[in-house]
Amino acid sequence: MSDSSRDTAEGAGWGSAERGAYRALMPQRSEKLSWLSPRTLWAARNGVLASWFGDPTGRTRSRWVARRTAAGAPADKVIRRDDPDRFSFLVIGDTGEGDDPQYAVVPGLLKEGQDTRFAVLASDVIYPVGSADDYGTKFFRPYRDYPAPVYAIPGNHDWYEDLGGFMRVFCDDAPPLPPEPAPRPLTPAWLRSLLWHRPRPDDGRHLDEAREMRSAPAQQAAQPGPYWAIDAGPVRIIGIDTGLLGTVDAEQGAWLREVSRGPRPKILVTGSPLYVDGEHHPCPVEGGGTVDDLVRDPGHHYVAVIGGDIHNYQRYPVDVDGRTVQYVVAGGGGAFMHATHTIPRVSVAGVDEQDFRCYPLRGDSLAFYSRLYGRRLRLRRFFTLTEAEATAVITERLGIRPARAPGTAARVTRRTRLVAGLLGTGRRPDRGKRFRLPVRKIYTQLFSPSSATYDPPFFKCFLRLDVAPDAVRLRCYAATGNRAQELDPPVEDEVTIPLV
């Protein structure tokens, strides 16, 4: 097995390395998506409108689900497969920007996933707004050689065009929903409808052509709607749709309570992670309660929760009344990297730094962003930190042991401290409380979304879960874009989850 980022800097993808062969999979001209482009921000405005004028996704989702049920989809939304008691599947989160980082994941995914029974896309299948015509280069082409079915749950970006593209691709629901009656003038709903982004009338004109890239019978998947359950071998995998604002509507909540009942071990896949960046986000359910309340109920027997939306890997083993539930963030499937160096020293729900895992390592994240902004600001000599310098300053600021010992001794200087502070590096909970949170919030919400890059290492990842009657083995594989990690994808984290 090759070195991981926890072993060596070379295992993380640093140093002079040969670029991988993933570019041969890409179209000759690929989109360069900028999250600071006014055009992109305007197209993706529906999330802001929903937070200002009310979120319509629950009602829209209910209309999609009703139409699927009328068309013959199972009313309980359970996909019953014939998988054996021992099988494997993949989870990939936040994939579809259609650029180098997404395609860099594919060679390792095909290598490690060649014997898996299916894959699950967890959140944000297509950026920026889920358009049907973007599926060609951002779904069908990159995964055309994956031989098994792919199921998906939508993220907020898939909802920016009212889920039309997602439903056409994954649910075979071609016609758009008929328009609803116009809201009363001068109401919040009326203002929202005036500004709401909708798909082009001809969106999807290339979809039939794109489908040919994944047209083999063994690749086909039929899912009953944007949320579903899969009975596979000894486990039930439940996928929920958290819409634009990371919530669950009342109708979906009632269904989730029903399919969660019983002793069969369950894995939840959600568009919004429940533990992330050292914080607990239980995910409210309309009408009362939270998704995490259902996960924690011992009668439901959840063993893991896997969420997308945040573009990195994190794992929190949380003790719930004497049993451990693994809460995982798995959004590193292709979109720009969300920083991990902004995560403060972890102390949440009994999980501390000794138990917490993340990828990329905080030091690698800080070195990555220092190089990126050093180039953009034309301040390379000042801004760029080596991976050893970044690891050293992370160790000092958080008061933790380095996850990877620096290859050479690195001294923490005023410059490294200043760069770390400017880039939003987290701190110990007992330090900098007055200033740490605002700086981190400004950094993660304003600067991070513009941080696409086209040079390795990319620090992408995917999950492989090996299911047996008594346990599930979860492994996080890295994809850096370098040839070494492409040929032999390193395992960045591994945990065995008991089922009995």
mmCIF file of N, CA and C in Angstrom, residues 79 81 83 87-96 102 105 109 113 116-125 139 143 146 148-155 158 166 170 214 219 221-223 225-232 235-241 267-271 305-309 329-334 461-465 467:
data_model
loop_
_atom_site.group_PDB
_atom_site.id
_atom_site.type_symbol
_atom_site.label_atom_id
_atom_site.label_comp_id
_atom_site.label_asym_id
_atom_site.label_seq_id
_atom_site.Cartn_x
_atom_site.Cartn_y
_atom_site.Cartn_z
ATOM 1 N N ILE A 79 -35.704 0.791 -2.459
ATOM 2 C CA ILE A 79 -35.110 0.048 -3.573
ATOM 3 C C ILE A 79 -34.613 -1.274 -3.001
ATOM 4 N N ARG A 81 -32.662 -4.532 -3.471
ATOM 5 C CA ARG A 81 -31.646 -5.129 -4.315
ATOM 6 C C ARG A 81 -31.396 -6.577 -3.884
ATOM 7 N N ASP A 83 -28.315 -7.908 -3.406
ATOM 8 C CA ASP A 83 -26.908 -8.013 -3.021
ATOM 9 C C ASP A 83 -26.720 -9.090 -1.957
ATOM 10 N N PHE A 87 -20.742 -7.448 0.401
ATOM 11 C CA PHE A 87 -20.651 -6.681 -0.839
ATOM 12 C C PHE A 87 -20.004 -5.329 -0.516
ATOM 13 N N SER A 88 -19.694 -4.561 -1.548
ATOM 14 C CA SER A 88 -19.058 -3.255 -1.378
ATOM 15 C C SER A 88 -19.762 -2.212 -2.228
ATOM 16 N N PHE A 89 -19.708 -0.956 -1.774
ATOM 17 C CA PHE A 89 -20.233 0.149 -2.569
ATOM 18 C C PHE A 89 -19.394 1.393 -2.324
ATOM 19 N N LEU A 90 -19.543 2.387 -3.201
ATOM 20 C CA LEU A 90 -18.784 3.632 -3.142
ATOM 21 C C LEU A 90 -19.693 4.776 -2.714
ATOM 22 N N VAL A 91 -19.095 5.786 -2.099
ATOM 23 C CA VAL A 91 -19.774 7.054 -1.839
ATOM 24 C C VAL A 91 -18.863 8.173 -2.319
ATOM 25 N N ILE A 92 -19.419 9.060 -3.144
ATOM 26 C CA ILE A 92 -18.670 10.203 -3.675
ATOM 27 C C ILE A 92 -19.529 11.436 -3.441
ATOM 28 N N GLY A 93 -18.956 12.482 -2.890
ATOM 29 C CA GLY A 93 -19.736 13.673 -2.589
ATOM 30 C C GLY A 93 -19.271 14.904 -3.339
ATOM 31 N N ASP A 94 -20.235 15.750 -3.763
ATOM 32 C CA ASP A 94 -19.940 17.077 -4.314
ATOM 33 C C ASP A 94 -18.979 16.987 -5.497
ATOM 34 N N THR A 95 -19.472 16.420 -6.566
ATOM 35 C CA THR A 95 -18.597 16.035 -7.666
ATOM 36 C C THR A 95 -18.499 17.059 -8.792
ATOM 37 N N GLY A 96 -19.638 17.553 -9.297
ATOM 38 C CA GLY A 96 -19.728 17.990 -10.666
ATOM 39 C C GLY A 96 -19.313 19.379 -11.047
ATOM 40 N N GLN A 102 -12.262 17.082 -10.441
ATOM 41 C CA GLN A 102 -13.256 16.013 -10.534
ATOM 42 C C GLN A 102 -12.708 14.823 -11.305
ATOM 43 N N VAL A 105 -10.197 12.303 -9.661
ATOM 44 C CA VAL A 105 -10.704 11.263 -8.754
ATOM 45 C C VAL A 105 -10.982 9.968 -9.505
ATOM 46 N N LEU A 109 -10.866 5.850 -8.378
ATOM 47 C CA LEU A 109 -12.215 5.353 -8.110
ATOM 48 C C LEU A 109 -12.498 4.106 -8.940
ATOM 49 N N GLY A 113 -12.943 0.678 -7.152
ATOM 50 C CA GLY A 113 -14.372 0.394 -7.178
ATOM 51 C C GLY A 113 -14.800 -0.596 -8.226
ATOM 52 N N THR A 116 -17.266 -3.153 -6.917
ATOM 53 C CA THR A 116 -18.366 -2.682 -6.076
ATOM 54 C C THR A 116 -19.695 -2.866 -6.805
ATOM 55 N N ARG A 117 -20.761 -2.972 -6.007
ATOM 56 C CA ARG A 117 -22.085 -3.279 -6.569
ATOM 57 C C ARG A 117 -22.828 -2.034 -7.047
ATOM 58 N N PHE A 118 -22.534 -0.881 -6.440
ATOM 59 C CA PHE A 118 -23.157 0.372 -6.846
ATOM 60 C C PHE A 118 -22.401 1.513 -6.198
ATOM 61 N N ALA A 119 -22.747 2.733 -6.612
ATOM 62 C CA ALA A 119 -22.165 3.944 -6.022
ATOM 63 C C ALA A 119 -23.295 4.880 -5.643
ATOM 64 N N VAL A 120 -23.017 5.737 -4.660
ATOM 65 C CA VAL A 120 -23.960 6.762 -4.220
ATOM 66 C C VAL A 120 -23.272 8.115 -4.334
ATOM 67 N N LEU A 121 -23.910 9.060 -5.036
ATOM 68 C CA LEU A 121 -23.437 10.446 -5.083
ATOM 69 C C LEU A 121 -24.149 11.222 -3.979
ATOM 70 N N ALA A 122 -23.367 11.780 -3.076
ATOM 71 C CA ALA A 122 -23.919 12.418 -1.881
ATOM 72 C C ALA A 122 -23.820 13.927 -2.003
ATOM 73 N N SER A 123 -24.846 14.558 -2.587
ATOM 74 C CA SER A 123 -24.964 16.013 -2.594
ATOM 75 C C SER A 123 -24.258 16.652 -3.781
ATOM 76 N N ASP A 124 -24.889 17.690 -4.336
ATOM 77 C CA ASP A 124 -24.308 18.546 -5.380
ATOM 78 C C ASP A 124 -23.688 17.741 -6.517
ATOM 79 N N VAL A 125 -24.560 17.058 -7.232
ATOM 80 C CA VAL A 125 -24.111 16.263 -8.371
ATOM 81 C C VAL A 125 -23.576 17.166 -9.469
ATOM 82 N N PHE A 139 -21.181 14.308 -15.324
ATOM 83 C CA PHE A 139 -21.646 13.040 -14.754
ATOM 84 C C PHE A 139 -21.423 11.878 -15.718
ATOM 85 N N TYR A 143 -17.929 9.229 -15.334
ATOM 86 C CA TYR A 143 -18.243 7.925 -14.739
ATOM 87 C C TYR A 143 -18.723 6.919 -15.783
ATOM 88 N N TYR A 146 -17.488 3.393 -15.059
ATOM 89 C CA TYR A 146 -17.882 2.716 -13.822
ATOM 90 C C TYR A 146 -18.992 1.732 -14.172
ATOM 91 N N ALA A 148 -21.236 -0.190 -12.654
ATOM 92 C CA ALA A 148 -22.408 -0.494 -11.836
ATOM 93 C C ALA A 148 -23.352 0.709 -11.767
ATOM 94 N N PRO A 149 -24.559 0.536 -11.196
ATOM 95 C CA PRO A 149 -25.500 1.648 -11.071
ATOM 96 C C PRO A 149 -24.982 2.751 -10.156
ATOM 97 N N VAL A 150 -25.468 3.958 -10.389
ATOM 98 C CA VAL A 150 -25.168 5.111 -9.542
ATOM 99 C C VAL A 150 -26.491 5.706 -9.056
ATOM 100 N N TYR A 151 -26.655 5.759 -7.737
ATOM 101 C CA TYR A 151 -27.790 6.425 -7.111
ATOM 102 C C TYR A 151 -27.313 7.789 -6.607
ATOM 103 N N ALA A 152 -28.248 8.699 -6.345
ATOM 104 C CA ALA A 152 -27.830 10.037 -5.940
ATOM 105 C C ALA A 152 -28.875 10.684 -5.056
ATOM 106 N N ILE A 153 -28.397 11.557 -4.184
ATOM 107 C CA ILE A 153 -29.268 12.499 -3.484
ATOM 108 C C ILE A 153 -28.839 13.906 -3.894
ATOM 109 N N PRO A 154 -29.783 14.808 -4.030
ATOM 110 C CA PRO A 154 -29.421 16.156 -4.490
ATOM 111 C C PRO A 154 -28.835 17.003 -3.374
ATOM 112 N N GLY A 155 -28.012 17.956 -3.770
ATOM 113 C CA GLY A 155 -27.550 19.006 -2.867
ATOM 114 C C GLY A 155 -28.229 20.310 -3.202
ATOM 115 N N ASP A 158 -28.150 21.348 -6.909
ATOM 116 C CA ASP A 158 -29.066 20.635 -7.791
ATOM 117 C C ASP A 158 -30.473 21.219 -7.725
ATOM 118 N N PHE A 166 -31.879 16.857 -12.219
ATOM 119 C CA PHE A 166 -31.679 15.689 -11.363
ATOM 120 C C PHE A 166 -32.782 14.663 -11.597
ATOM 121 N N PHE A 170 -31.858 10.859 -12.888
ATOM 122 C CA PHE A 170 -31.865 9.756 -11.925
ATOM 123 C C PHE A 170 -33.235 9.116 -11.726
ATOM 124 N N ARG A 214 -23.335 6.164 -20.608
ATOM 125 C CA ARG A 214 -23.602 5.193 -19.543
ATOM 126 C C ARG A 214 -24.905 4.449 -19.886
ATOM 127 N N GLN A 219 -25.397 -0.656 -15.831
ATOM 128 C CA GLN A 219 -25.160 0.674 -15.264
ATOM 129 C C GLN A 219 -26.443 1.389 -14.872
ATOM 130 N N ALA A 221 -29.851 2.545 -13.081
ATOM 131 C CA ALA A 221 -30.429 2.589 -11.744
ATOM 132 C C ALA A 221 -31.776 3.286 -11.827
ATOM 133 N N ALA A 222 -32.731 2.754 -11.128
ATOM 134 C CA ALA A 222 -34.045 3.389 -11.059
ATOM 135 C C ALA A 222 -34.319 3.746 -9.604
ATOM 136 N N GLN A 223 -34.370 5.046 -9.316
ATOM 137 C CA GLN A 223 -34.668 5.456 -7.953
ATOM 138 C C GLN A 223 -36.009 6.180 -7.926
ATOM 139 N N GLY A 225 -37.252 8.747 -6.365
ATOM 140 C CA GLY A 225 -37.376 10.179 -6.161
ATOM 141 C C GLY A 225 -36.095 10.749 -5.589
ATOM 142 N N PRO A 226 -36.124 11.971 -5.095
ATOM 143 C CA PRO A 226 -34.908 12.587 -4.567
ATOM 144 C C PRO A 226 -34.496 12.056 -3.194
ATOM 145 N N TYR A 227 -35.378 11.335 -2.516
ATOM 146 C CA TYR A 227 -34.997 10.636 -1.292
ATOM 147 C C TYR A 227 -35.485 9.206 -1.392
ATOM 148 N N TRP A 228 -34.761 8.283 -0.759
ATOM 149 C CA TRP A 228 -35.003 6.864 -0.987
ATOM 150 C C TRP A 228 -34.309 6.047 0.097
ATOM 151 N N ALA A 229 -34.594 4.755 0.103
ATOM 152 C CA ALA A 229 -33.862 3.794 0.935
ATOM 153 C C ALA A 229 -33.466 2.621 0.048
ATOM 154 N N ILE A 230 -32.296 2.057 0.311
ATOM 155 C CA ILE A 230 -31.811 0.886 -0.418
ATOM 156 C C ILE A 230 -31.617 -0.239 0.585
ATOM 157 N N ASP A 231 -32.318 -1.351 0.382
ATOM 158 C CA ASP A 231 -32.069 -2.562 1.153
ATOM 159 C C ASP A 231 -31.052 -3.394 0.397
ATOM 160 N N ALA A 232 -29.837 -3.476 0.950
ATOM 161 C CA ALA A 232 -28.732 -4.143 0.275
ATOM 162 C C ALA A 232 -28.024 -5.054 1.281
ATOM 163 N N VAL A 235 -27.796 -4.450 5.334
ATOM 164 C CA VAL A 235 -27.959 -3.063 5.766
ATOM 165 C C VAL A 235 -29.051 -2.361 4.961
ATOM 166 N N ARG A 236 -29.558 -1.285 5.520
ATOM 167 C CA ARG A 236 -30.436 -0.365 4.812
ATOM 168 C C ARG A 236 -29.709 0.979 4.714
ATOM 169 N N ILE A 237 -29.554 1.477 3.490
ATOM 170 C CA ILE A 237 -28.912 2.766 3.240
ATOM 171 C C ILE A 237 -30.023 3.755 2.917
ATOM 172 N N ILE A 238 -30.102 4.827 3.669
ATOM 173 C CA ILE A 238 -31.183 5.799 3.519
ATOM 174 C C ILE A 238 -30.594 7.120 3.042
ATOM 175 N N GLY A 239 -31.119 7.624 1.931
ATOM 176 C CA GLY A 239 -30.662 8.900 1.396
ATOM 177 C C GLY A 239 -31.743 9.952 1.535
ATOM 178 N N ILE A 240 -31.415 11.089 2.133
ATOM 179 C CA ILE A 240 -32.393 12.155 2.325
ATOM 180 C C ILE A 240 -31.980 13.406 1.553
ATOM 181 N N ASP A 241 -32.996 14.167 1.177
ATOM 182 C CA ASP A 241 -32.816 15.393 0.393
ATOM 183 C C ASP A 241 -33.023 16.588 1.322
ATOM 184 N N ILE A 267 -27.402 3.066 7.462
ATOM 185 C CA ILE A 267 -26.439 4.115 7.148
ATOM 186 C C ILE A 267 -27.219 5.251 6.502
ATOM 187 N N LEU A 268 -27.101 6.445 7.044
ATOM 188 C CA LEU A 268 -27.784 7.604 6.483
ATOM 189 C C LEU A 268 -26.837 8.369 5.578
ATOM 190 N N VAL A 269 -27.315 8.730 4.388
ATOM 191 C CA VAL A 269 -26.573 9.598 3.470
ATOM 192 C C VAL A 269 -27.378 10.877 3.319
ATOM 193 N N THR A 270 -26.767 12.007 3.599
ATOM 194 C CA THR A 270 -27.487 13.277 3.639
ATOM 195 C C THR A 270 -26.714 14.366 2.918
ATOM 196 N N GLY A 271 -27.456 15.301 2.332
ATOM 197 C CA GLY A 271 -26.819 16.419 1.662
ATOM 198 C C GLY A 271 -26.174 17.412 2.606
ATOM 199 N N VAL A 305 -23.487 8.057 9.634
ATOM 200 C CA VAL A 305 -24.128 9.136 8.883
ATOM 201 C C VAL A 305 -23.059 9.740 7.973
ATOM 202 N N ILE A 306 -23.323 9.785 6.672
ATOM 203 C CA ILE A 306 -22.367 10.320 5.703
ATOM 204 C C ILE A 306 -23.010 11.519 5.014
ATOM 205 N N GLY A 307 -22.379 12.679 5.110
ATOM 206 C CA GLY A 307 -22.933 13.899 4.528
ATOM 207 C C GLY A 307 -21.983 14.531 3.535
ATOM 208 N N GLY A 308 -22.559 15.169 2.527
ATOM 209 C CA GLY A 308 -21.766 15.928 1.570
ATOM 210 C C GLY A 308 -21.782 17.405 1.926
ATOM 211 N N ASP A 309 -21.778 18.260 0.913
ATOM 212 C CA ASP A 309 -21.885 19.721 1.013
ATOM 213 C C ASP A 309 -20.576 20.407 1.344
ATOM 214 N N VAL A 329 -18.055 13.408 7.024
ATOM 215 C CA VAL A 329 -18.194 14.379 5.940
ATOM 216 C C VAL A 329 -17.419 13.821 4.760
ATOM 217 N N ALA A 330 -18.089 13.700 3.608
ATOM 218 C CA ALA A 330 -17.443 13.084 2.447
ATOM 219 C C ALA A 330 -17.777 13.886 1.192
ATOM 220 N N GLY A 331 -17.344 15.142 1.156
ATOM 221 C CA GLY A 331 -17.645 16.008 0.027
ATOM 222 C C GLY A 331 -16.452 16.306 -0.849
ATOM 223 N N GLY A 332 -15.463 15.427 -0.856
ATOM 224 C CA GLY A 332 -14.234 15.690 -1.614
ATOM 225 C C GLY A 332 -14.197 15.063 -2.981
ATOM 226 N N GLY A 333 -15.356 14.885 -3.637
ATOM 227 C CA GLY A 333 -15.398 14.135 -4.877
ATOM 228 C C GLY A 333 -15.047 14.897 -6.132
ATOM 229 N N GLY A 334 -14.790 16.206 -6.040
ATOM 230 C CA GLY A 334 -14.415 16.908 -7.264
ATOM 231 C C GLY A 334 -14.478 18.415 -7.195
ATOM 232 N N CYS A 461 -11.123 13.040 -2.615
ATOM 233 C CA CYS A 461 -11.264 11.739 -1.969
ATOM 234 C C CYS A 461 -12.589 11.092 -2.337
ATOM 235 N N PHE A 462 -12.695 9.798 -2.074
ATOM 236 C CA PHE A 462 -13.936 9.038 -2.203
ATOM 237 C C PHE A 462 -13.922 7.941 -1.152
ATOM 238 N N LEU A 463 -15.089 7.375 -0.870
ATOM 239 C CA LEU A 463 -15.217 6.337 0.155
ATOM 240 C C LEU A 463 -15.537 4.996 -0.491
ATOM 241 N N ARG A 464 -14.987 3.957 0.083
ATOM 242 C CA ARG A 464 -15.390 2.589 -0.217
ATOM 243 C C ARG A 464 -15.860 1.948 1.080
ATOM 244 N N LEU A 465 -17.052 1.349 1.039
ATOM 245 C CA LEU A 465 -17.601 0.668 2.208
ATOM 246 C C LEU A 465 -17.767 -0.808 1.876
ATOM 247 N N VAL A 467 -19.243 -4.202 3.179
ATOM 248 C CA VAL A 467 -20.285 -4.649 4.098
ATOM 249 C C VAL A 467 -20.173 -6.149 4.311
#
